[in-house]
């Protein structure tokens, strides 16, 4: 509250950014400790969680007031016109402070209280059990064992405590490989396909330098390969673009020539221009620093595959270009599609899916194990391993299985959620939409295989919403060690139990548990489309298109509501009949006075449903938004019916 100078501003205008005639709503803007709230003249409410705010921009003063533009991480954009510049400046400064917290304890999850006791909170965290998941995959077994070398996070701080490695792996092999790999992320098991002995393993890049090698790492990779008796080779999939890695390999061949020529230029005090020589010098520096890939001369029975997924900086830039096109209301259809193409976003989505398809085909068609890595093994590696497992295993296409998949390949293996999502005030260059890309890849799969997934689009959108909301503890922190130090299970609540409590809302009516076992998606260009419900989910004035799936879901909801109404009416009819029977018996013994009949009539009327006002809230509820802290400002009577939806809140009273 110390960052809030102005809590209430009246006569604020909320502009419709896609309206051609500058249509706006006038209302009151409230600033609380957790939310920004706008209530218009019709009492419709718009809630924006502070943690959802990606940027705040105060534009130049105009004749109608001071513009304030807020862009959110869930792709909502709001444009306010504040009458007085001083009020706008106060709101602007407050939001800058409240949207970028300095420490985890200031995040919403540590103050959020859904009125559950400690046992209920812990039960919510126990919904997902990774030990049970590995047991479902059939490990430990004769080829793979549970390794406790990392129980104190001494081998790798960003890995989970429990690691599964080949049964023949020895402690020296594990420690040696860890020391040889970036961030200590040695090759370990991610997924075991029960059809054969083929597996998906993951790690980080080797610190191979110019000519360094590690015998322990070579032995560990051989142990992974020999654990699969169905094939005498394994794939090493480097998710980075081949042209970048090829420059490192070329460096080995003509290192002497480059050093001589560059040294000559430096000796003559000449400037090194952007040339092939400088690029190769950079590649040499990278390799000298230990950034590289496995040398096939040192590793027997491995085959290399580069799949060409760009790094976090390219992805961040691509998304920014997409959002610039997305927010331009003056574009024609052709210009929009041209801008979408130039952003490269869908090409990146295709690259990630193609990599996952390669994994699935290697395991199913060639019966070959696969080892996946990128640079540090927590971004592109998580994308490819999780999507590859999703293509192979129908369990991960169920609601519970998808939660398990995220816990296993993203949360436990150290995807840096807090850095990539900008939970705290940190380096903006570390922010990147890696997990958003994963969810979009899954959405494209649901579009191609609508019967293969138990969950619907709303489920994916809700997960994306809460990755950024900081309302639950699942995605806080950058690794399991950090989460244990924060004691998240004792101090915050789990998103998974929250979603399962409202499971019916996220079920796909087209789902068939007997659909395809292994998915084989087609990644030709025309199968990729703009995810409107992700990037335009809050723009209600755009062309109101609705998919067939959404129509079916709405019809199912209406049918369920009608069935409940029928049961309710039948129950009331039965009650009325019983009441009339009782009244007739009483009347036979003691005739009823007229006043009693009137009372009975009123009693029967009370059984009818009350037509209370319906209020739709997206992303919050009154308890979350702290009405109790502002009794003088939020004095409206509470409605009887509250409906929760994903997104930023919009209420109708």
XYZ file of C-alpha atoms in Angstrom:
653
model
C 0.000 0.000 0.000
C 2.974 2.330 0.429
C 3.227 2.619 -3.375
C -0.388 3.793 -3.762
C -0.897 7.551 -3.689
C -4.275 7.766 -5.402
C -6.832 5.026 -4.780
C -9.775 6.412 -6.752
C -10.154 8.545 -9.884
C -13.550 9.468 -11.321
C -14.610 10.362 -14.867
C -11.975 8.091 -16.410
C -12.566 6.939 -19.987
C -11.803 3.416 -21.194
C -11.228 3.472 -24.949
C -12.124 0.677 -27.335
C -8.850 0.331 -29.222
C -10.508 -1.276 -32.264
C -13.354 1.206 -32.569
C -13.182 3.463 -35.631
C -15.077 6.305 -33.939
C -13.068 6.366 -30.673
C -15.883 4.765 -28.715
C -15.300 4.873 -24.958
C -16.831 4.041 -21.586
C -16.777 6.505 -18.708
C -16.381 5.276 -15.159
C -14.300 5.200 -11.994
C -10.788 3.790 -11.678
C -9.753 2.139 -8.393
C -6.253 1.079 -7.398
C -5.916 -1.647 -4.747
C -2.953 -3.566 -3.390
C -3.435 -6.386 -5.919
C -5.674 -5.132 -8.741
C -6.542 -2.185 -10.932
C -10.339 -1.929 -11.166
C -12.478 0.057 -13.612
C -16.257 0.352 -13.063
C -18.236 1.980 -15.859
C -21.588 3.757 -15.684
C -23.460 0.473 -16.244
C -21.613 -1.027 -13.254
C -19.606 -3.381 -15.461
C -16.247 -4.078 -13.897
C -12.824 -4.666 -15.446
C -10.173 -6.151 -13.176
C -6.458 -6.172 -13.996
C -4.083 -8.031 -11.721
C -0.886 -6.067 -11.120
C 1.291 -9.100 -11.924
C -0.323 -9.336 -15.367
C 0.972 -5.903 -16.324
C 3.891 -6.094 -18.750
C 4.281 -2.382 -19.445
C 2.688 0.962 -18.557
C 2.987 3.978 -20.832
C 1.889 7.536 -20.073
C 1.325 9.420 -23.318
C 1.379 13.153 -23.980
C -1.431 15.233 -22.503
C -4.441 15.826 -24.800
C -7.466 18.107 -24.635
C -9.591 15.281 -23.202
C -7.066 14.206 -20.576
C -3.908 12.204 -20.001
C -3.710 8.845 -21.860
C -2.479 5.774 -19.967
C -1.812 2.590 -21.975
C -1.379 -0.732 -20.152
C -0.157 -3.879 -21.922
C -0.618 -7.174 -20.098
C 1.201 -10.488 -20.256
C -2.078 -12.222 -21.106
C -2.225 -9.964 -24.213
C -4.864 -7.579 -22.944
C -4.343 -3.918 -23.818
C -6.315 -1.180 -22.046
C -6.272 2.503 -22.925
C -7.475 4.917 -20.242
C -7.964 8.674 -20.477
C -7.483 10.186 -17.012
C -8.949 13.724 -16.645
C -6.138 15.211 -14.544
C -2.462 14.741 -15.366
C -1.504 14.575 -11.685
C -3.863 11.645 -11.066
C -2.532 9.912 -14.183
C 1.037 10.419 -12.991
C 0.208 8.947 -9.562
C -1.491 5.886 -11.094
C 1.395 5.474 -13.539
C 4.074 5.538 -10.828
C 2.071 3.220 -8.577
C 1.616 0.633 -11.337
C 5.320 0.726 -12.192
C 6.094 -0.248 -8.594
C 3.256 -2.720 -8.060
C 3.785 -4.630 -11.324
C 7.512 -5.270 -10.685
C 8.103 -6.729 -7.249
C 11.617 -7.070 -5.874
C 11.131 -10.315 -3.925
C 8.989 -13.428 -4.099
C 7.236 -12.789 -0.781
C 5.568 -9.703 -2.286
C 3.863 -11.735 -5.018
C 0.122 -12.375 -4.935
C 0.467 -16.089 -4.138
C 1.770 -15.344 -0.644
C -1.304 -13.290 0.289
C -3.945 -15.170 -1.730
C -6.330 -17.024 0.584
C -9.146 -19.144 -0.913
C -10.429 -20.044 2.573
C -8.803 -23.471 2.751
C -7.177 -24.943 5.823
C -3.635 -26.323 5.879
C -4.682 -29.908 5.191
C -6.728 -28.860 2.160
C -3.803 -26.825 0.841
C -1.363 -29.729 1.205
C -3.869 -32.081 -0.396
C -3.961 -29.777 -3.403
C -0.196 -30.096 -3.790
C -0.405 -33.899 -3.579
C -2.607 -34.166 -6.672
C 0.513 -34.618 -8.817
C 3.056 -37.266 -7.791
C 6.041 -37.660 -10.123
C 7.209 -40.865 -8.439
C 3.843 -42.352 -9.343
C 4.269 -41.077 -12.900
C 7.648 -42.772 -13.413
C 6.157 -45.946 -11.979
C 3.377 -45.670 -14.577
C 6.102 -45.524 -17.257
C 7.579 -48.744 -15.865
C 10.697 -47.400 -14.150
C 12.713 -48.326 -12.201
C 13.206 -51.551 -14.132
C 15.994 -53.835 -15.316
C 17.539 -51.085 -17.451
C 16.888 -47.896 -15.454
C 17.315 -47.052 -11.785
C 16.488 -44.252 -9.375
C 19.599 -42.268 -8.467
C 19.738 -40.292 -5.225
C 23.055 -38.551 -5.927
C 21.212 -35.239 -6.263
C 19.184 -35.523 -3.057
C 20.943 -32.421 -1.651
C 21.210 -30.724 -5.065
C 24.985 -31.232 -5.003
C 25.195 -32.707 -8.502
C 22.895 -30.178 -10.210
C 21.025 -27.344 -8.494
C 18.490 -26.961 -11.304
C 17.539 -30.653 -11.536
C 15.033 -32.443 -9.291
C 16.232 -34.505 -6.343
C 15.255 -37.826 -7.893
C 16.959 -38.687 -11.176
C 16.594 -41.804 -13.311
C 19.777 -43.024 -15.013
C 20.901 -46.264 -16.730
C 21.319 -49.121 -14.271
C 24.958 -49.486 -15.310
C 25.735 -45.837 -14.495
C 28.232 -45.489 -11.641
C 28.690 -42.492 -9.281
C 31.970 -41.465 -11.007
C 30.190 -41.511 -14.374
C 27.380 -39.339 -12.996
C 29.694 -36.807 -11.369
C 32.075 -36.698 -14.335
C 29.274 -36.148 -16.826
C 27.744 -33.457 -14.626
C 31.051 -31.583 -14.479
C 31.352 -31.827 -18.259
C 27.873 -30.452 -19.035
C 26.676 -26.850 -18.854
C 25.154 -26.008 -15.430
C 25.857 -29.594 -14.363
C 22.818 -30.875 -16.280
C 23.917 -34.422 -17.123
C 21.899 -36.810 -19.361
C 18.939 -38.285 -17.426
C 15.641 -39.974 -18.273
C 12.647 -37.864 -19.259
C 10.258 -40.422 -20.786
C 10.234 -44.198 -21.237
C 8.020 -45.528 -24.002
C 6.372 -48.707 -22.838
C 6.035 -50.080 -26.356
C 9.780 -50.815 -26.476
C 12.903 -49.920 -24.509
C 13.355 -46.633 -26.399
C 13.558 -43.544 -24.194
C 13.761 -39.762 -24.306
C 16.628 -38.337 -22.270
C 17.600 -34.722 -21.712
C 20.684 -32.735 -20.765
C 22.557 -29.523 -21.577
C 25.339 -28.914 -24.084
C 28.798 -30.350 -23.379
C 31.589 -28.015 -22.331
C 33.875 -29.558 -24.897
C 36.133 -26.631 -25.721
C 38.430 -27.060 -28.716
C 39.514 -30.630 -28.133
C 38.364 -31.573 -24.641
C 36.559 -34.821 -24.020
C 35.093 -36.564 -21.006
C 35.337 -40.341 -20.717
C 32.648 -40.466 -18.015
C 30.204 -38.593 -20.255
C 31.017 -40.871 -23.174
C 30.384 -43.925 -20.981
C 27.067 -42.515 -19.750
C 25.829 -41.934 -23.296
C 26.900 -45.450 -24.229
C 24.974 -46.782 -21.220
C 21.855 -44.948 -22.419
C 22.293 -46.415 -25.892
C 22.856 -49.997 -24.714
C 19.847 -49.799 -22.359
C 17.767 -50.050 -25.534
C 18.382 -53.525 -26.943
C 16.106 -52.820 -29.894
C 18.616 -50.580 -31.667
C 22.390 -50.263 -31.818
C 22.442 -46.444 -32.133
C 20.792 -43.428 -30.525
C 20.041 -39.915 -31.711
C 21.535 -36.813 -30.154
C 19.103 -34.028 -31.022
C 20.539 -30.532 -30.792
C 17.575 -28.161 -30.868
C 19.696 -25.204 -31.976
C 19.890 -24.073 -35.627
C 22.427 -26.054 -37.612
C 24.033 -23.026 -39.280
C 25.058 -21.644 -35.884
C 26.571 -24.914 -34.733
C 28.202 -25.575 -38.108
C 30.294 -22.425 -37.699
C 31.752 -23.930 -34.523
C 32.600 -27.114 -36.389
C 34.189 -25.190 -39.265
C 36.298 -23.336 -36.735
C 38.126 -26.564 -35.930
C 39.355 -26.910 -39.516
C 40.931 -23.523 -40.114
C 41.577 -22.136 -36.658
C 45.219 -21.405 -37.428
C 44.477 -19.388 -40.567
C 41.869 -17.256 -38.799
C 44.120 -16.490 -35.829
C 46.969 -15.430 -38.111
C 44.816 -13.117 -40.218
C 42.975 -11.540 -37.288
C 46.209 -11.107 -35.334
C 47.682 -9.332 -38.337
C 44.791 -6.891 -38.426
C 45.040 -6.189 -34.720
C 48.828 -5.692 -35.019
C 48.225 -3.087 -37.736
C 45.613 -1.393 -35.523
C 42.847 -2.085 -38.022
C 39.219 -2.330 -37.058
C 37.692 -5.784 -37.302
C 34.605 -5.482 -39.453
C 31.556 -7.740 -39.507
C 32.997 -10.425 -41.741
C 33.148 -14.163 -41.921
C 36.422 -13.988 -40.041
C 34.907 -12.106 -37.123
C 31.980 -14.509 -37.010
C 34.378 -17.420 -36.892
C 36.372 -15.682 -34.197
C 33.190 -15.424 -32.137
C 32.544 -19.092 -32.740
C 36.085 -19.859 -31.597
C 35.507 -17.867 -28.432
C 32.297 -19.768 -27.778
C 33.958 -23.087 -28.247
C 36.957 -22.025 -26.178
C 34.515 -21.126 -23.413
C 33.224 -24.658 -23.657
C 30.082 -24.123 -25.717
C 29.709 -26.867 -28.249
C 28.320 -30.284 -29.034
C 29.367 -33.888 -28.896
C 32.216 -34.938 -31.162
C 31.112 -38.027 -33.063
C 34.697 -39.278 -33.103
C 34.535 -39.690 -29.323
C 30.985 -41.034 -29.000
C 30.249 -44.394 -30.551
C 26.880 -45.283 -32.060
C 25.324 -41.815 -31.982
C 23.704 -39.885 -34.811
C 23.356 -36.114 -34.788
C 20.219 -34.221 -35.674
C 19.873 -30.422 -35.652
C 16.257 -29.205 -35.570
C 16.673 -25.439 -35.813
C 14.761 -23.786 -32.951
C 15.910 -20.215 -32.355
C 17.014 -18.850 -28.971
C 14.983 -16.896 -26.414
C 15.999 -13.505 -27.822
C 14.757 -14.308 -31.320
C 11.487 -15.637 -29.866
C 10.962 -12.530 -27.745
C 11.513 -10.299 -30.773
C 9.174 -12.418 -32.885
C 6.353 -12.166 -30.347
C 6.832 -8.409 -30.088
C 6.448 -8.107 -33.869
C 3.309 -10.245 -33.700
C 1.798 -8.040 -30.991
C 2.602 -4.885 -32.953
C 0.660 -6.258 -35.903
C -2.057 -7.522 -33.613
C -2.596 -4.108 -32.024
C -2.727 -2.088 -35.241
C -6.377 -1.338 -35.951
C -5.685 0.303 -39.326
C -4.398 -2.796 -41.113
C -6.190 -4.446 -43.993
C -6.564 -8.222 -44.066
C -3.644 -8.542 -46.485
C -1.451 -6.284 -44.362
C -2.333 -8.262 -41.245
C -1.347 -11.578 -42.804
C 1.790 -10.016 -44.235
C 2.729 -8.725 -40.778
C 1.968 -12.122 -39.258
C 4.283 -13.763 -41.782
C 7.042 -11.208 -41.233
C 6.932 -11.744 -37.476
C 8.059 -15.345 -38.031
C 5.962 -16.491 -35.066
C 4.190 -19.362 -36.793
C 7.464 -20.518 -38.366
C 8.892 -20.847 -34.869
C 5.820 -22.807 -33.751
C 6.299 -25.134 -36.720
C 9.995 -25.613 -35.881
C 9.164 -26.691 -32.327
C 6.492 -29.123 -33.519
C 8.777 -30.557 -36.215
C 11.384 -31.295 -33.559
C 8.816 -33.134 -31.431
C 7.662 -35.108 -34.469
C 11.242 -36.200 -35.126
C 11.452 -37.569 -31.573
C 8.217 -39.501 -31.914
C 9.206 -40.999 -35.268
C 12.667 -41.975 -34.031
C 11.122 -43.903 -31.146
C 8.145 -45.455 -32.963
C 9.573 -46.099 -36.435
C 13.274 -46.685 -35.718
C 12.953 -47.878 -32.116
C 15.856 -45.553 -31.297
C 16.452 -43.708 -28.040
C 16.873 -39.934 -28.219
C 18.981 -37.521 -26.170
C 17.804 -33.900 -26.420
C 19.691 -30.753 -25.495
C 19.971 -27.078 -26.399
C 22.377 -24.766 -24.578
C 21.452 -25.064 -20.914
C 18.653 -27.589 -21.362
C 15.749 -25.733 -19.756
C 14.029 -23.913 -22.654
C 14.002 -25.607 -26.070
C 14.780 -28.941 -24.448
C 11.653 -28.688 -22.282
C 9.553 -27.792 -25.318
C 10.742 -30.716 -27.414
C 10.761 -33.393 -24.690
C 7.266 -32.528 -23.451
C 5.718 -32.295 -26.915
C 7.419 -35.504 -28.029
C 5.976 -37.287 -24.997
C 2.561 -35.771 -25.734
C 2.593 -37.195 -29.261
C 3.553 -40.645 -27.974
C 1.438 -41.053 -24.856
C -2.373 -40.600 -24.711
C -2.170 -40.175 -20.920
C -0.567 -36.757 -21.352
C -3.587 -35.719 -23.416
C -5.875 -36.107 -20.421
C -6.375 -33.238 -18.019
C -4.464 -34.877 -15.180
C -1.768 -36.221 -17.507
C -1.146 -32.787 -18.971
C -0.601 -31.398 -15.477
C 1.854 -34.230 -14.809
C 3.680 -33.467 -18.061
C 4.130 -29.809 -17.097
C 5.312 -30.760 -13.614
C 7.774 -33.309 -15.008
C 9.356 -31.655 -18.026
C 8.981 -27.994 -17.103
C 8.727 -27.391 -13.371
C 10.874 -30.198 -11.938
C 13.586 -29.961 -14.624
C 14.155 -26.285 -13.990
C 12.535 -24.188 -16.670
C 13.140 -20.683 -15.346
C 9.511 -19.609 -15.056
C 10.133 -16.547 -12.924
C 12.810 -15.199 -15.268
C 11.069 -16.123 -18.515
C 7.724 -14.693 -17.323
C 9.175 -11.650 -15.574
C 7.636 -12.372 -12.175
C 10.186 -10.144 -10.450
C 11.980 -6.954 -11.410
C 14.934 -8.508 -13.227
C 16.785 -8.541 -16.531
C 14.244 -7.974 -19.353
C 16.517 -9.892 -21.734
C 15.746 -13.067 -19.782
C 12.012 -12.749 -20.501
C 10.850 -14.949 -23.379
C 7.575 -16.680 -24.410
C 8.987 -20.218 -24.280
C 6.082 -21.730 -22.325
C 3.543 -19.736 -24.357
C 4.947 -21.398 -27.481
C 4.510 -24.807 -25.883
C 0.842 -24.095 -25.116
C 0.301 -22.824 -28.647
C 1.844 -25.995 -30.083
C -0.583 -28.023 -27.977
C -3.473 -25.879 -29.208
C -2.484 -26.562 -32.833
C -2.507 -30.277 -32.020
C -6.002 -29.999 -30.513
C -7.133 -28.355 -33.743
C -5.764 -31.224 -35.852
C -6.878 -33.975 -33.458
C -10.044 -32.710 -31.711
C -10.939 -36.172 -30.383
C -7.511 -36.919 -28.902
C -7.551 -34.430 -26.015
C -9.684 -34.594 -22.890
C -9.266 -30.868 -22.223
C -10.384 -27.900 -24.291
C -8.928 -24.554 -25.322
C -10.163 -22.836 -22.155
C -7.929 -25.159 -20.118
C -4.821 -24.014 -22.004
C -5.822 -20.368 -21.687
C -6.408 -20.717 -17.958
C -2.968 -22.256 -17.453
C -1.391 -19.431 -19.445
C -3.348 -16.944 -17.343
C -1.983 -18.271 -14.073
C 1.589 -18.764 -15.247
C 1.686 -14.963 -15.201
C -0.819 -14.161 -12.439
C 1.445 -15.339 -9.579
C -1.764 -16.343 -7.797
C -0.600 -19.925 -7.252
C 2.788 -21.285 -6.254
C 3.344 -23.840 -9.037
C 5.234 -21.561 -11.429
C 7.086 -19.357 -8.957
C 10.856 -19.721 -8.817
C 13.308 -21.035 -11.391
C 13.995 -24.552 -10.067
C 12.881 -27.039 -7.414
C 15.668 -26.075 -5.025
C 14.504 -22.474 -5.087
C 10.886 -23.526 -4.528
C 11.830 -25.609 -1.513
C 13.714 -22.670 -0.028
C 10.601 -20.517 -0.496
C 8.451 -23.255 1.153
C 5.797 -22.819 -1.505
C 3.825 -25.908 -0.498
C 3.436 -24.564 3.033
C 2.785 -20.936 2.079
C 0.910 -20.968 -1.249
C -1.790 -22.952 -3.059
C -1.604 -25.255 -6.084
C -3.194 -24.382 -9.418
C -3.929 -28.019 -10.247
C -6.505 -28.592 -7.514
C -8.112 -25.270 -8.457
C -8.536 -26.450 -12.064
C -9.745 -29.923 -11.102
C -12.410 -28.434 -8.832
C -13.933 -26.877 -11.955
C -13.148 -29.803 -14.242
C -16.437 -29.775 -16.158
C -15.623 -26.332 -17.514
C -12.475 -27.602 -19.226
C -13.697 -30.910 -20.681
C -13.674 -31.452 -24.433
C -17.047 -32.916 -25.528
C -15.429 -34.482 -28.604
C -12.851 -36.436 -26.611
C -12.557 -40.157 -27.250
C -10.202 -42.215 -25.110
C -9.914 -44.731 -27.965
C -8.612 -42.184 -30.484
C -5.104 -42.260 -31.976
C -2.446 -43.762 -29.711
C 0.434 -41.931 -31.397
C -0.323 -38.591 -33.026
C 1.172 -37.854 -36.445
C 0.492 -34.161 -37.086
C 0.869 -32.556 -40.478
C 3.009 -29.417 -40.301
C 2.473 -27.992 -43.765
C 2.072 -24.226 -43.644
C -1.698 -24.045 -44.141
C -2.262 -26.068 -40.953
C -0.928 -23.199 -38.831
C -3.234 -20.321 -38.018
C -3.448 -17.298 -35.778
C -4.629 -18.221 -32.260
C -7.313 -15.591 -31.974
C -8.666 -16.691 -28.593
C -5.213 -16.272 -27.079
C -4.140 -12.964 -28.575
C -7.602 -11.387 -28.942
C -9.442 -12.954 -26.030
C -10.301 -9.581 -24.441
C -11.268 -7.689 -27.599
C -15.018 -8.258 -27.536
C -15.795 -5.878 -30.388
C -13.854 -7.838 -33.019
C -15.635 -10.094 -35.458
C -17.498 -12.485 -33.126
C -16.510 -15.771 -34.694
C -17.057 -18.952 -32.743
C -15.694 -22.389 -33.503
C -17.922 -25.430 -33.880
C -16.332 -26.874 -30.738
C -17.277 -23.793 -28.727
C -20.847 -23.963 -30.024
C -21.102 -27.624 -29.003
C -19.665 -26.845 -25.586
C -22.156 -24.024 -25.073
C -25.022 -26.286 -26.116
C -23.832 -28.937 -23.661
C -23.705 -26.361 -20.885
C -27.208 -25.187 -21.739
C -28.496 -28.765 -21.774
C -26.911 -29.461 -18.387
C -28.474 -26.311 -16.979
C -31.881 -27.278 -18.372
C -31.571 -30.770 -16.878
C -30.752 -29.253 -13.499
C -33.729 -26.902 -13.811
C -36.011 -29.842 -14.622
C -34.801 -31.769 -11.572
C -35.243 -28.684 -9.426
C -38.795 -28.133 -10.660
C -39.680 -31.815 -10.190
C -38.383 -31.620 -6.641
C -40.475 -28.533 -5.972
C -43.574 -30.165 -7.458
C -43.048 -33.126 -5.145
C -42.641 -30.790 -2.186
C -45.777 -28.912 -3.152
C -47.766 -32.161 -3.458
C -46.534 -33.322 -0.072
C -47.401 -29.934 1.374
C -50.917 -30.030 -0.066
C -51.426 -33.579 1.235
C -50.346 -32.507 4.704
C -52.616 -29.468 4.511
C -55.647 -31.620 3.528
C -55.062 -33.945 6.481
C -54.777 -31.024 8.867
C -57.873 -29.396 7.411
C -59.880 -32.583 7.997
C -59.096 -32.400 11.724
C -58.792 -28.637 12.249
C -60.114 -26.338 9.529
C -57.529 -23.760 8.521
C -58.109 -20.022 8.975
C -57.653 -17.791 5.905
C -54.507 -16.219 7.337
C -52.768 -19.608 7.414
C -53.562 -20.172 3.738
C -51.948 -16.884 2.870
C -48.889 -17.857 4.873
C -48.672 -21.184 3.072
C -48.925 -19.446 -0.260
C -46.039 -17.190 0.655
C -44.055 -20.207 1.807
C -44.586 -21.922 -1.531
C -43.499 -18.801 -3.370
C -40.237 -18.814 -1.455
C -39.383 -22.131 -3.085
C -39.224 -20.534 -6.525
C -35.792 -19.546 -7.850
C -34.800 -15.968 -7.193
C -33.816 -14.007 -10.296
C -30.628 -12.514 -8.927
C -28.270 -10.463 -11.025
C -25.545 -12.510 -12.712
C -22.013 -11.199 -12.466
C -19.276 -12.661 -14.669
C -15.790 -12.342 -13.240
C -12.731 -13.188 -15.290
C -9.718 -14.147 -13.234
C -10.744 -13.037 -9.733
C -13.402 -13.075 -7.060
C -14.387 -10.493 -4.437
C -12.288 -12.190 -1.767
C -9.216 -12.101 -3.994
C -9.682 -8.432 -4.749
C -9.877 -7.427 -1.116
C -13.236 -5.765 -0.761
C -12.670 -5.880 2.982
C -9.764 -3.451 2.660
C -11.942 -0.814 1.004
C -15.400 -0.874 2.666
C -16.144 2.720 1.818
C -15.328 2.218 -1.878
C -16.902 -1.195 -2.451
C -20.198 -0.859 -0.630
C -22.389 -2.488 -3.273
C -24.430 -5.522 -2.175
C -22.910 -8.815 -3.226
C -24.776 -10.754 -5.950
C -26.045 -14.238 -5.258
C -24.439 -15.809 -8.326
C -20.756 -15.519 -9.243
C -19.292 -17.014 -12.414
C -15.523 -17.368 -12.850
C -13.814 -17.204 -16.229
C -10.226 -16.929 -17.363
C -8.755 -13.550 -18.023
C -8.988 -10.172 -16.412
C -12.232 -9.602 -14.525
C -15.375 -8.191 -16.023
C -18.439 -8.096 -13.792
C -22.022 -7.200 -14.525
C -24.126 -6.133 -11.584
